[in-house]
XYZ file of C-alpha atoms in Angstrom:
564
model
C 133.590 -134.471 -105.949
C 130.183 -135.284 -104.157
C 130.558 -132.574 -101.786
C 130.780 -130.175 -104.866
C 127.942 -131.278 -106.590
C 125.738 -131.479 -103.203
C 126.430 -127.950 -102.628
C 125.851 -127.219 -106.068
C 122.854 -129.214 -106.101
C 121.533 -126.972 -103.190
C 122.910 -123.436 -104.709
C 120.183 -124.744 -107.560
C 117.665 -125.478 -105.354
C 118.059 -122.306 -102.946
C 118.092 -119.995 -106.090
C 114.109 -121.271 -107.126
C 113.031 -120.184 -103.595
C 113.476 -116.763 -102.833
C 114.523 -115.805 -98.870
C 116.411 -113.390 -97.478
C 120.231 -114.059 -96.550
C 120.573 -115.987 -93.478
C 121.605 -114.053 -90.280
C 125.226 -114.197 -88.836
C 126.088 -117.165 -86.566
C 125.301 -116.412 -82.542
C 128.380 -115.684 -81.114
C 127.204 -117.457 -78.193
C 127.004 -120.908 -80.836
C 130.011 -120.373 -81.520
C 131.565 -120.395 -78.772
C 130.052 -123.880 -77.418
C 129.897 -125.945 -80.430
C 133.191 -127.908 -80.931
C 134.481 -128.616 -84.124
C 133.616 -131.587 -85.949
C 136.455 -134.472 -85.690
C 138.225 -134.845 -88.814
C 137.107 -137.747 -90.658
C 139.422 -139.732 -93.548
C 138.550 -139.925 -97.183
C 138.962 -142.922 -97.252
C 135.786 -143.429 -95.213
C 133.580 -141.605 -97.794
C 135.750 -144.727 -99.979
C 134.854 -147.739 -97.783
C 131.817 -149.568 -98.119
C 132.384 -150.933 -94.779
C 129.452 -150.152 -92.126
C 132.476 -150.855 -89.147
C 133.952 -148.096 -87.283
C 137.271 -147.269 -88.281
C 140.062 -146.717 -85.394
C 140.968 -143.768 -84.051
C 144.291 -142.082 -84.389
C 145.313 -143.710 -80.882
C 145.047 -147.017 -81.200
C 143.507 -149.878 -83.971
C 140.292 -151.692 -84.198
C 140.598 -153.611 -80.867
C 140.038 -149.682 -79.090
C 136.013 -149.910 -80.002
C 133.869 -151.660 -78.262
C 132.675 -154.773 -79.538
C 130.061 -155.000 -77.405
C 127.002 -153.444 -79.437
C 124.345 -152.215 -76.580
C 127.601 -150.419 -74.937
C 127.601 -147.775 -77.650
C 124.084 -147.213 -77.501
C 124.419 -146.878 -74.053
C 126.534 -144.269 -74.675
C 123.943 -142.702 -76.592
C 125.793 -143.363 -80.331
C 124.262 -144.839 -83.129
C 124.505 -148.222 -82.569
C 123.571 -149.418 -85.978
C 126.023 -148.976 -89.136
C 123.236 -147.366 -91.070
C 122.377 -144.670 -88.619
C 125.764 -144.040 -88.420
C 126.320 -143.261 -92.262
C 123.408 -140.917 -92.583
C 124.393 -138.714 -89.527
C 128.230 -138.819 -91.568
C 125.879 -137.367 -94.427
C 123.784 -135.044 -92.441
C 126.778 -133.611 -91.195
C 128.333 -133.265 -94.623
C 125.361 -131.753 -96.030
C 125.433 -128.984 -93.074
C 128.833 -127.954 -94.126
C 128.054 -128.273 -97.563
C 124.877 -126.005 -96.760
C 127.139 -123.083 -94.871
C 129.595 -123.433 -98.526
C 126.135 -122.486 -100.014
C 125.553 -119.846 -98.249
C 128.907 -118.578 -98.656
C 127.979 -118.523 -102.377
C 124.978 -116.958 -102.334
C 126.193 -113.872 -99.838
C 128.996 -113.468 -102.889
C 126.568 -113.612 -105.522
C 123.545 -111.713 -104.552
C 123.595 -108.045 -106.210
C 123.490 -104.965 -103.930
C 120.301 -102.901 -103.550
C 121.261 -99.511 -105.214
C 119.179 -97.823 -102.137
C 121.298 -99.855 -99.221
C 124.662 -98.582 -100.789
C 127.099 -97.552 -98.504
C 127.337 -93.411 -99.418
C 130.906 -92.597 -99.183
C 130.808 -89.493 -96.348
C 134.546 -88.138 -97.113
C 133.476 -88.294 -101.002
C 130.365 -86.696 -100.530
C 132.070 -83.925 -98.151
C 134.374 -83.487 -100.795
C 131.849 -82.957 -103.442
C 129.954 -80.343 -101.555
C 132.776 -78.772 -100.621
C 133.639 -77.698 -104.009
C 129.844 -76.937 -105.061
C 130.205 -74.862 -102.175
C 133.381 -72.662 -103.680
C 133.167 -72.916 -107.074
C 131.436 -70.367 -109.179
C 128.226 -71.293 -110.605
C 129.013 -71.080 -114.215
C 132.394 -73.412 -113.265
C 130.361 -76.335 -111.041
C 129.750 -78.123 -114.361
C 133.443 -78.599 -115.393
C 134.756 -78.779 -111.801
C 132.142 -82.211 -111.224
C 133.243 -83.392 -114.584
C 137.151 -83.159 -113.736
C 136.342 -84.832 -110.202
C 135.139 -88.148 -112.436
C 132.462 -88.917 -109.316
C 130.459 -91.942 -109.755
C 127.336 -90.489 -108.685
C 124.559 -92.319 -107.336
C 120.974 -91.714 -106.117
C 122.277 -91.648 -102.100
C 125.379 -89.851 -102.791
C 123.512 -86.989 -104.299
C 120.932 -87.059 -101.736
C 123.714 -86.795 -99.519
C 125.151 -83.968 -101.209
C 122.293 -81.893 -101.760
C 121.273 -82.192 -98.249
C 124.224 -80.989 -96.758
C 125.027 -78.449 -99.711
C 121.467 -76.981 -98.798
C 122.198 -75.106 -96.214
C 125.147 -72.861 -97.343
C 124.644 -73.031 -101.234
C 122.205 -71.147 -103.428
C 119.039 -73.073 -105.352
C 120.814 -72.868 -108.982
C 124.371 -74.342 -107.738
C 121.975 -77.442 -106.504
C 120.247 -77.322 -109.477
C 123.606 -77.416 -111.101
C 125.210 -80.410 -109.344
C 121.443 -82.468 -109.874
C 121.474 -81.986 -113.368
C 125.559 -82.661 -113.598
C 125.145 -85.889 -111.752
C 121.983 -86.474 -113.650
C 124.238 -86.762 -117.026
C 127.127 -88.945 -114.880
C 123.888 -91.419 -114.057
C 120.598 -91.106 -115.076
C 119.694 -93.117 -112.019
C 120.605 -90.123 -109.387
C 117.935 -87.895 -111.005
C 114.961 -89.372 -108.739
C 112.181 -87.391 -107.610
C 113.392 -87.501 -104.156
C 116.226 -85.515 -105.169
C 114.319 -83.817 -107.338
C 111.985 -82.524 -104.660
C 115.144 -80.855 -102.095
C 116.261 -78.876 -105.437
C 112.716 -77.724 -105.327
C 112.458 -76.559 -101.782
C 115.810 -74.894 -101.943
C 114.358 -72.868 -104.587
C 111.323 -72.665 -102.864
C 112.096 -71.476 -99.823
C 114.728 -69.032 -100.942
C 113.932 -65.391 -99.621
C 114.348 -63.850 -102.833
C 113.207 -66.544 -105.744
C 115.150 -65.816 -108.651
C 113.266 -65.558 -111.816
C 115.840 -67.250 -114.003
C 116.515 -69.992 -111.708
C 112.623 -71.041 -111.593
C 112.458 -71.076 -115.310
C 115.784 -73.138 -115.301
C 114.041 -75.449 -112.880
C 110.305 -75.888 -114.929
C 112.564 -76.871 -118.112
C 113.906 -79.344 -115.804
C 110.497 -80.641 -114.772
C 109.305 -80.626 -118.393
C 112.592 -82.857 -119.369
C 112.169 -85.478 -116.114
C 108.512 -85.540 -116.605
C 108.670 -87.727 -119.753
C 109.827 -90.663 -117.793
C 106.686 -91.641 -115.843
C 106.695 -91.470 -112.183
C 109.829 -88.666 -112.301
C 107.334 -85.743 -111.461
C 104.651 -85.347 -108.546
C 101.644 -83.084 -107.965
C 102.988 -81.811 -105.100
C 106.286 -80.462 -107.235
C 103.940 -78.838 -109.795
C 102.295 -76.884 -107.275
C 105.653 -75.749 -105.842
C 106.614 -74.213 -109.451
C 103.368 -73.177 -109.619
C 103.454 -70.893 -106.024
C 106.966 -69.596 -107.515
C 105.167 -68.701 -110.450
C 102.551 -66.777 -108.484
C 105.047 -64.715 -106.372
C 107.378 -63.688 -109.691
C 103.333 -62.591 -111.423
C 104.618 -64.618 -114.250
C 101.071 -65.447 -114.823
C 101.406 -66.991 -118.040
C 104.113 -69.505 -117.365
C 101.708 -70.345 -114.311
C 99.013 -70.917 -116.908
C 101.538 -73.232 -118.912
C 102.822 -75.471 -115.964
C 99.095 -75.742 -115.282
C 98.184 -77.301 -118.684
C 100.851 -79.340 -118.380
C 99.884 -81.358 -115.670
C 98.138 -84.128 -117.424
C 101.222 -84.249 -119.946
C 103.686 -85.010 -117.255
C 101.615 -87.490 -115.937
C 100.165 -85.463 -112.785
C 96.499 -85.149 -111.523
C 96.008 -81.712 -110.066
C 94.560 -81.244 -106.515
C 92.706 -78.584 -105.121
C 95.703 -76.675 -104.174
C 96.431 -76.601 -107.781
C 93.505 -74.618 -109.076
C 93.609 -72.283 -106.412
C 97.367 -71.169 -107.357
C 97.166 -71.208 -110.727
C 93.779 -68.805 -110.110
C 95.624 -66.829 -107.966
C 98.403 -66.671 -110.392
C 96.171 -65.927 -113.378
C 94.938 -62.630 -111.000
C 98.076 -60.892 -110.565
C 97.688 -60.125 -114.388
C 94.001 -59.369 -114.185
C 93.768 -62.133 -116.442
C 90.437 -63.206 -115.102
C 88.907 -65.317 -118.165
C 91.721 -67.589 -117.924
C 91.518 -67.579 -114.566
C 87.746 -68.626 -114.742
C 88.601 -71.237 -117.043
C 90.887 -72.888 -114.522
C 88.120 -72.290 -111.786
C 85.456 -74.308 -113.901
C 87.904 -77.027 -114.341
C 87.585 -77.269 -110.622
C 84.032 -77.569 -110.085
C 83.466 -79.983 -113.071
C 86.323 -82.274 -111.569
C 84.731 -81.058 -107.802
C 87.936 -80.918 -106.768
C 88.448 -77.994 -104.211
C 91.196 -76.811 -102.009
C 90.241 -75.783 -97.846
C 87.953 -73.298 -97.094
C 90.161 -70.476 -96.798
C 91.158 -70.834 -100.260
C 88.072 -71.565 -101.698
C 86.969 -67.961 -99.702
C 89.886 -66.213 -101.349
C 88.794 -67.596 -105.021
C 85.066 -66.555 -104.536
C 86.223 -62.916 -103.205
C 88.851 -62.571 -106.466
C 85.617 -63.331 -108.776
C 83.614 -60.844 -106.628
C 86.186 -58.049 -106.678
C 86.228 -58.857 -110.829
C 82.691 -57.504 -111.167
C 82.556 -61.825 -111.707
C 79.591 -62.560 -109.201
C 77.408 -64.704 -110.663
C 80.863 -66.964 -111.015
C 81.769 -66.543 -107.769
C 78.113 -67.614 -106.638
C 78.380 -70.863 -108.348
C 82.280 -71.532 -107.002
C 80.397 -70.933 -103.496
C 77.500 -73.244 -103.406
C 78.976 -75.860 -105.571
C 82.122 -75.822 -102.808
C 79.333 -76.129 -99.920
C 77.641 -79.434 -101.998
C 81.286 -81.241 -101.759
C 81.766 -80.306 -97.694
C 83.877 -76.951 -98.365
C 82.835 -74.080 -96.465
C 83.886 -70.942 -97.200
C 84.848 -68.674 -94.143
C 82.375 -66.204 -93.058
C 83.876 -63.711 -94.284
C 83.918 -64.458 -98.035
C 79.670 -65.105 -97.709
C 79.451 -61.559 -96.506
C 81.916 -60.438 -99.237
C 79.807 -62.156 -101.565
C 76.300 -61.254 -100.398
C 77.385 -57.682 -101.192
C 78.269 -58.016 -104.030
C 75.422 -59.694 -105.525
C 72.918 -56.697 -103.485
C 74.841 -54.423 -105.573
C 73.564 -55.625 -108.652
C 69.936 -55.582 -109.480
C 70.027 -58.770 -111.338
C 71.275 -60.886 -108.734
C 69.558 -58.889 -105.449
C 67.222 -61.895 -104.842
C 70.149 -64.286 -105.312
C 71.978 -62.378 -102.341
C 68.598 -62.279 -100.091
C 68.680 -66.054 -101.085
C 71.937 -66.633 -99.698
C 70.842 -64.667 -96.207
C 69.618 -68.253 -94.739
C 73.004 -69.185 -94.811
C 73.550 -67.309 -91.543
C 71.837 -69.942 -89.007
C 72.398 -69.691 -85.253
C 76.113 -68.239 -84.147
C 76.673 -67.097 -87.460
C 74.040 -64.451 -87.460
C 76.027 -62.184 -84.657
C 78.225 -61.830 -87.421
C 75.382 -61.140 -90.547
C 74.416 -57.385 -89.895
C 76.538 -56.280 -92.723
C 75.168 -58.509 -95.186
C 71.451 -57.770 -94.200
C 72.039 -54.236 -94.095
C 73.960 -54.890 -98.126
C 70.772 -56.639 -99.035
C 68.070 -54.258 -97.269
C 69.407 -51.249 -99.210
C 69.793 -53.366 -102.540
C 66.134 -54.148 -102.397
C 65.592 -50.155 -101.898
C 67.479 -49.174 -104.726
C 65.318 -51.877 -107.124
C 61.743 -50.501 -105.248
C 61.391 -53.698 -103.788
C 60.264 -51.640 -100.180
C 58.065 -54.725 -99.196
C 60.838 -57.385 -99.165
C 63.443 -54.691 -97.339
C 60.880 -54.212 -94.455
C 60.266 -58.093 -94.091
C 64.216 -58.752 -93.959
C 64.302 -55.324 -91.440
C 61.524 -56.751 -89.359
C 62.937 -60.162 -89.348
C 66.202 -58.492 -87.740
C 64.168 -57.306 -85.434
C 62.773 -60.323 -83.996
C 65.496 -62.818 -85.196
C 69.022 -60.941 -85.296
C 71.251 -59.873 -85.747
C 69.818 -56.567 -84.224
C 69.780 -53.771 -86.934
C 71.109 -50.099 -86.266
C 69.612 -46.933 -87.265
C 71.739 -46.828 -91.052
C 69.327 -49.918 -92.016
C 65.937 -48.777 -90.743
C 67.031 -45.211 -92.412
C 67.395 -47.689 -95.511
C 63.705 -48.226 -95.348
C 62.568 -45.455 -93.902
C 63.843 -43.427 -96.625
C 62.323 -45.557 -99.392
C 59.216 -45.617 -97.427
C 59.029 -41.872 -97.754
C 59.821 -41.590 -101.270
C 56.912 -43.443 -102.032
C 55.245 -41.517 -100.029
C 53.835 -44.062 -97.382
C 54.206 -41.882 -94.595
C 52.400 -43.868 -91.963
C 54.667 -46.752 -92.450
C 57.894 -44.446 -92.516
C 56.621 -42.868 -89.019
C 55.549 -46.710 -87.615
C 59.165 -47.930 -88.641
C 60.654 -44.644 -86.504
C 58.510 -45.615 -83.203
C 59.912 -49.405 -84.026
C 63.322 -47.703 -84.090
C 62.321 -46.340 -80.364
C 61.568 -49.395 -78.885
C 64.843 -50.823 -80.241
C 66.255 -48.918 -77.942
C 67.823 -46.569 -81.303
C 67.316 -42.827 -80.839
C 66.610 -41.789 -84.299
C 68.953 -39.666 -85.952
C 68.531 -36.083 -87.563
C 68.784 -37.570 -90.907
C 65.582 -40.233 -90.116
C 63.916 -36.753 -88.749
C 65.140 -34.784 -92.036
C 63.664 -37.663 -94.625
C 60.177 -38.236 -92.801
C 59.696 -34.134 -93.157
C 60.798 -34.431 -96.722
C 58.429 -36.589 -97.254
C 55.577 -35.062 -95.971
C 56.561 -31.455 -97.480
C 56.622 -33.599 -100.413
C 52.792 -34.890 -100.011
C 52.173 -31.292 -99.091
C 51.344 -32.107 -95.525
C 53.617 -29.576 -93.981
C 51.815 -29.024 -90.531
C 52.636 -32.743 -90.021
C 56.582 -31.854 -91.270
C 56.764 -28.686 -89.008
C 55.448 -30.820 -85.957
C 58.585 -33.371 -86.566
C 60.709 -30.568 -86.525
C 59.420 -29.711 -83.441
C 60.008 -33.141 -82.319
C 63.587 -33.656 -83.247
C 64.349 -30.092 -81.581
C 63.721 -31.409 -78.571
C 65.958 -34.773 -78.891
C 68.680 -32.942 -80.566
C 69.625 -29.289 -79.640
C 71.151 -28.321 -83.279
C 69.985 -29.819 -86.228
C 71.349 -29.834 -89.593
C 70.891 -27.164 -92.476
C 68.908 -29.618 -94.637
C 66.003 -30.365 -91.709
C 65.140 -25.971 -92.436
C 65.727 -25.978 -95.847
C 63.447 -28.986 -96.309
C 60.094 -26.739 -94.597
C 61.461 -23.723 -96.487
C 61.328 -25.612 -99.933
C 58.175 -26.696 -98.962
C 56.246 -23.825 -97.552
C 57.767 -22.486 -100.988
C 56.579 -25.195 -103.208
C 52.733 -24.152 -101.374
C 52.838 -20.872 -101.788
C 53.122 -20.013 -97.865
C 55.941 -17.293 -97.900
C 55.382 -15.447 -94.853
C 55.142 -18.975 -93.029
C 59.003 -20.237 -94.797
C 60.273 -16.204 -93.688
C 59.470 -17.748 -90.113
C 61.238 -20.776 -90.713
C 63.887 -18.531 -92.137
C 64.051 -16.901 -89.030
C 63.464 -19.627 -86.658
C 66.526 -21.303 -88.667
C 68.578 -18.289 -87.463
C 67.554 -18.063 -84.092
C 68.476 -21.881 -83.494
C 72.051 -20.649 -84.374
C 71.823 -21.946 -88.094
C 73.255 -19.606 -90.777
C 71.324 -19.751 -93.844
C 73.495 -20.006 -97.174
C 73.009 -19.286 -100.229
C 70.368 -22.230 -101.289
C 67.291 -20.901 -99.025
C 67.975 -17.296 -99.715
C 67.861 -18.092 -103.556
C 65.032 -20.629 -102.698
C 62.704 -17.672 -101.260
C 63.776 -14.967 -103.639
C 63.073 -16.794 -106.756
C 59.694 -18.072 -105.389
C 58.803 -14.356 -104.101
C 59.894 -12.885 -107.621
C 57.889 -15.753 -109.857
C 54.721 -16.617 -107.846
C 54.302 -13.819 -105.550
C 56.435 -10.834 -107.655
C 57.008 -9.632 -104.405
C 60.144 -7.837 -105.407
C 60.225 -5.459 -102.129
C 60.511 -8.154 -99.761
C 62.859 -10.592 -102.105
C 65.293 -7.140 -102.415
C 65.480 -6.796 -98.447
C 66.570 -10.470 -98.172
C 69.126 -9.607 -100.847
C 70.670 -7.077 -98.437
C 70.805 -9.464 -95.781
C 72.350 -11.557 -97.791
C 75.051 -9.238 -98.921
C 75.331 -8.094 -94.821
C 76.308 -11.741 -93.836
C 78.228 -11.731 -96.969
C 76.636 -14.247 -99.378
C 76.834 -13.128 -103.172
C 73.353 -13.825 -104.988
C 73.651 -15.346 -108.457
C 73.520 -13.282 -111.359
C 70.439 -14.673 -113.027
C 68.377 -14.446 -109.719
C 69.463 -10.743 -108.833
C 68.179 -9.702 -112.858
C 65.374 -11.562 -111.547
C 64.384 -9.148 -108.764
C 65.136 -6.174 -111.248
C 63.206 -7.278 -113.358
C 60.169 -8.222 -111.289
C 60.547 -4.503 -109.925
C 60.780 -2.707 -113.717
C 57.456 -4.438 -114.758
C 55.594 -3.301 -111.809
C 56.845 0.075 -112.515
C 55.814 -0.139 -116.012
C 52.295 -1.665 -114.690
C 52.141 1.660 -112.246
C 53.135 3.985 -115.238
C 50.210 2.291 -117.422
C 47.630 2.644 -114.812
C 48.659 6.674 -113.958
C 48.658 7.322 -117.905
C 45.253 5.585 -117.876
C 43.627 7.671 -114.985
C-alpha cells in the first residue's frame, strides 16, 4: 500500500513539472546491472534494525562482528541500511511512474504515425475515380483523415492527378476533420493548380471560394497563397476577380507585399482597366511597399504606354526614395514619354541626371527623346546645351540629334548657329548628311540669302555624288519666291544634268511663278512640252493658267494695234 501511494505521490509531483519523457534504458545498463535480491514483506513489517537471514541458513550466517560488514563496504549501521531499502524502493517506484506517464501522455497530432498502405490506398482511388465520383468514393472508404495523412496523400497524388481531384480530396477530408484543412495542405492544392500547363478557369474559381471559406479562421490563409490566385487570375485576364482577391486581403487576414500590387496591376492591364489599376498602384506608394526592380520597371512602362506619365513618374522616383531601382530600360522608356508631351518636357530633361557614369553609354536614346522634345516646344537654347553637353560629356550624339537642332536652328532662322553646329558635326568625326545640307539651304532661301544656299549646294555635291530631289527644289522655290527665273531654269537644268528627274512639283513651281509674276507665258508653255515629253501631266488649273496668261496678252496686243 506504501509503494502505491509513493508512486502516486510522485505521478503528482512529476505532473506540476513539465519534462520531456525519459529516454529508453542503455542497453549496455542493462546488461550489467543485476537484479535486485528479493526482499520479504515482512521486512517492510518489522521494526527490527537486525538483518534478517538469508534463504540458506538463520541468523547465526551474519556476521556479528560490526566493523566486518563495513569492511565489506555495507552499511554497517541499521539506519543506513533502512534508507538505502527505501531508496531502492523509491527507484522502482519511480520507473512504475514513468510507466504511467508514457501511458498517459496524449500524442502530438503532427508526430502521428501516417499509415503508408492507407494512404496508398487513398490515392490510389483519387487517382481512378472520376472527378464528379471522388466525393462519394472517400465517403464510402470511412478514412479517418488527418493533417499528415492528407499531406501524404496529396503529395503523392500530385504527380499523376489533376489540380481539381486534389482540390476534391482536401475539401472531402476537410468535412471528415476540420483539422486536415491546414495551410500546409492548403498551399500543395495551390501549386498543383498553379503550376498546371493549362490553368483551368473553373478550377481557380473553385479554389478562391475555398480561400474565401478557410480564410475566416485566422492564420488558415497566407500572403504568399493570395498572390498565387492572384498570378492565376492574371494569366485567365479575369481582371476583375483579380481586383476582388486583391480587396480581400485585409479581410482574410493577409498584408499584401510588393509582389501583390504588381500582379494585381498587371492583372487590372489585361482589361485596359487602368484607373483601377492606378488605384492599386497608389496603394503601393502610400504603404511604400514595392516589389524588385524589374517589376517596378514593368509597372512604370504599363502607366507610360497608358498615355499615364505623370503616374508613372511618381511610381519611379518614389520607388528610387525606398532603394528600388528601376532597370535602365524602363528610365529610357519613361524619359520618352514625358519628351513627348510638352507639359512634362522639363520633367524628362530633369530625369537626364539620372544617367551618371556607366549608365550614360546606354542614354543616347533618351537625350536624343528629350533634344527633339525641346525643339518641338521652341525651347532651341536648352536642346543645344543638352547637344553640346553630349558632346563633351556622352554619350556621343549622331547626326539624327544635331539634325534635331540644326533644323530648329534654321527655322528660326539663326543661320550662323545652324552652320557652327554642322562644322561641330565635322569635328565629331559625323559627315553631315544630305538632309543637314537640304535644311541649312532651306533656311537661307528662306532669309532670302540664296547665294549663301547655292554655295552649300555646291558643297554637299562634292561630299555626296547624288543628292536628293528636295536639296533642287529647295533653290528652285527660292530663286522663285525672289523673282530670279532665269537663275531657278539653271537650277532646273543643273538638277537634270546631275541625273535628277524633275517631277511634277518644280515644273508647276516655275510655271505658276512665270505665269503670275513674270506672265511669261512663252517660256512657262515650252516647259509644259517638256513636261508632257518626259511624260508628266500638268494640273488642270495651272495649264488654264498659261492660257490664260497668253489670251490677255493677246487682248493687250489687239488694244494697242486698234489704238495705233
Amino acid at each position: 500500500m506504501w509503494r502505491r501511494s509513493g508512486a502516486r505521490a510522485l505521478l503528482l509531483l512529476r505532473s506540476s513539472i513539465h519534462r520531456p519523457l525519459p529516454p529508453p534504458p542503455s542497453p549496455l545498463r542493462a546488461l550489467t546491472r543485476a537484479p535486485p535480491p528479493p526482499r520479504p514483506l515482512s521486512r517492510f513489517l518489522s521494526s527490527s534494525p537486525e538483518p534478517l537471514p538469508d534463504a540458506g541458513g538463520g541468523a547465526a550466517s551474519a556476521s556479528s562482528d560490526p566493523t566486518d560488514a563495513g569492511e565489506d563496504g555495507l552499511a554497517s549501521d541499521p539506519t543506513e541500511a533502512g534508507e538505502d531499502n527505501l531508496a531502492s524502493l523509491w527507484e522502482e517506484d519511480a520507473g512504475d511512474a514513468d510507466d504511467v506517464f508514457a501511458a498517459d501522455a496524449s500524442p502530438d497530432p503532427a508526430d502521428a504515425v501516417v499509415d503508408e498502405v492507407l494512404a496508398a490506398r487513398v490515392g490510389a482511388v483519387v487517382e481512378s475515380t472520376p472527378e464528379d465520383q471522388i466525393p462519394s468514393a472517400l465517403a464510402d472508404m470511412v478514412v479517418d483523415f488527418n493533417e499528415p495523412l492528407l499531406a501524404a496523400i496529396l503529395v503523392s497524388a500530385a504527380e499523376s492527378c489533376s489540380g481539381k481531384k486534389l482540390l476534391l480530396l482536401f475539401k472531402s477530408a476537410g468535412k471528415n476533420n476540420p483539422a486536415a484543412k491546414s495551410l500546409a495542405n492548403l498551399e500543395i492544392v495551390v501549386d498543383k493548380i498553379a503550376d498546371s500547363d493549362e490553368i483551368d478557369k473553373m478550377d481557380v474559381y473553385l479554389l478562391w471560394d475555398l480561400v474565401k471559406e478557410m480564410g475566416a479562421v485566422p492564420g488558415s490563409v497566407n500572403t504568399q497563397v493570395l498572390n498565387k490566385l492572384l498570378a492565376m487570375f492574371w494569366k485567365l485576364e479575369k481582371s476583375k476577380a483579380a481586383l476582388e482577391a486583391f480587396d480581400m486581403f485585409s479581410e482574410l487576414g493577409c498584408a499584401p507585399d510588393g509582389d501583390s500590387y504588381y500582379l494585381a496591376i498587371q492583372a487590372a492591364g489585361r482589361k485596359s482597366m487602368v484607373d483601377a489599376a492606378w488605384r492599386v498602384c497608389d496603394g503601393m506608394i502610400s504603404s511604400g511597399c514595392f516589389p524588385d526592380g524589374e517589376k517596378v520597371g514593368d509597372i512604370v512602362m504599363f502607366f507610360c504606354k497608358k498615355k499615364k506619365v505623370k503616374e508613372a513618374h511618381s511610381v519611379y522616383i518614389t520607388a528610387k526614395e525606398k532603394k528600388v531601382q528601376a532597370p535602365t530600360s524602363a528610365l529610357t522608356f519613361l524619359v520618352s514619354a514625358l519628351a513627348r508631351n510638352d507639359e512634362t518636357i522639363n520633367t524628362a530633361l530633369e530625369l537626364l541626371e539620372e544617367y551618371q557614369g556607366e549608365s550614360l553609354k546606354d542614354a543616347g536614346q533618351s537625350y536624343a527623346a528629350v533634344i527633339h522634345g525641346l525643339c518641338n516646344t521652341n525651347n532651341v537654347e536648352d536642346a543645344r546645351k543638352v547637344l553640346m553637353r553630349m558632346v563633351n560629356l556622352g554619350p556621343a550624339p549622331g547626326s539624327a540629334v544635331f539634325n534635331f537642332v540644326i533644323t530648329a536652328l534654321s527655322k528660326n532662322g539663326e543661320m550662323e548657329d545652324a552652320k557652327g553646329l554642322m562644322r561641330v558635326m565635322e569635328n565629331q568625326g559625323i559627315c553631315p548628311d544630305i538632309y543637314t545640307y537640304s535644311v541649312i539651304m532651306s533656311g537661307y532661301a528662306k532669309g532670302g540669302m540664296m547665294d549663301e544656299a547655292h554655295a552649300l549646294l555646291r558643297d554637299a555635291k562634292r561630299i555626296h555624288p547624288r543628292l536628293s530631289r528636295v536639296t533642287y527644289h529647295t533653290l528652285i522655290r527660292g530663286y522663285c519666291k525672289m523673282e530670279e527665273f532665269e537663275k531657278a531654269l539653271e537650277c532646273l537644268k543643273e538638277m537634270k544634268e546631275d541625273g535628277m528627274e524633275p517631277n511634277m512639283d518644280e515644273y508647276n513651281k516655275l510655271i505658276q511663278s512665270l505665269c503670275l509674276k513674270a506672265l511669261d507665258w512663252r517660256t512657262a508653255e515650252n516647259l509644259l512640252k517638256e513636261m508632257e515629253d518626259g511624260g508628266l501631266c500638268l494640273k488642270g488649273t495651272t495649264r488654264s493658267l498659261i492660257a490664260a496668261v497668253k489670251e490677255l496678252e493677246m487682248d493687250e496686243l489687239s488694244k494697242a494695234s486698234q489704238e495705233a
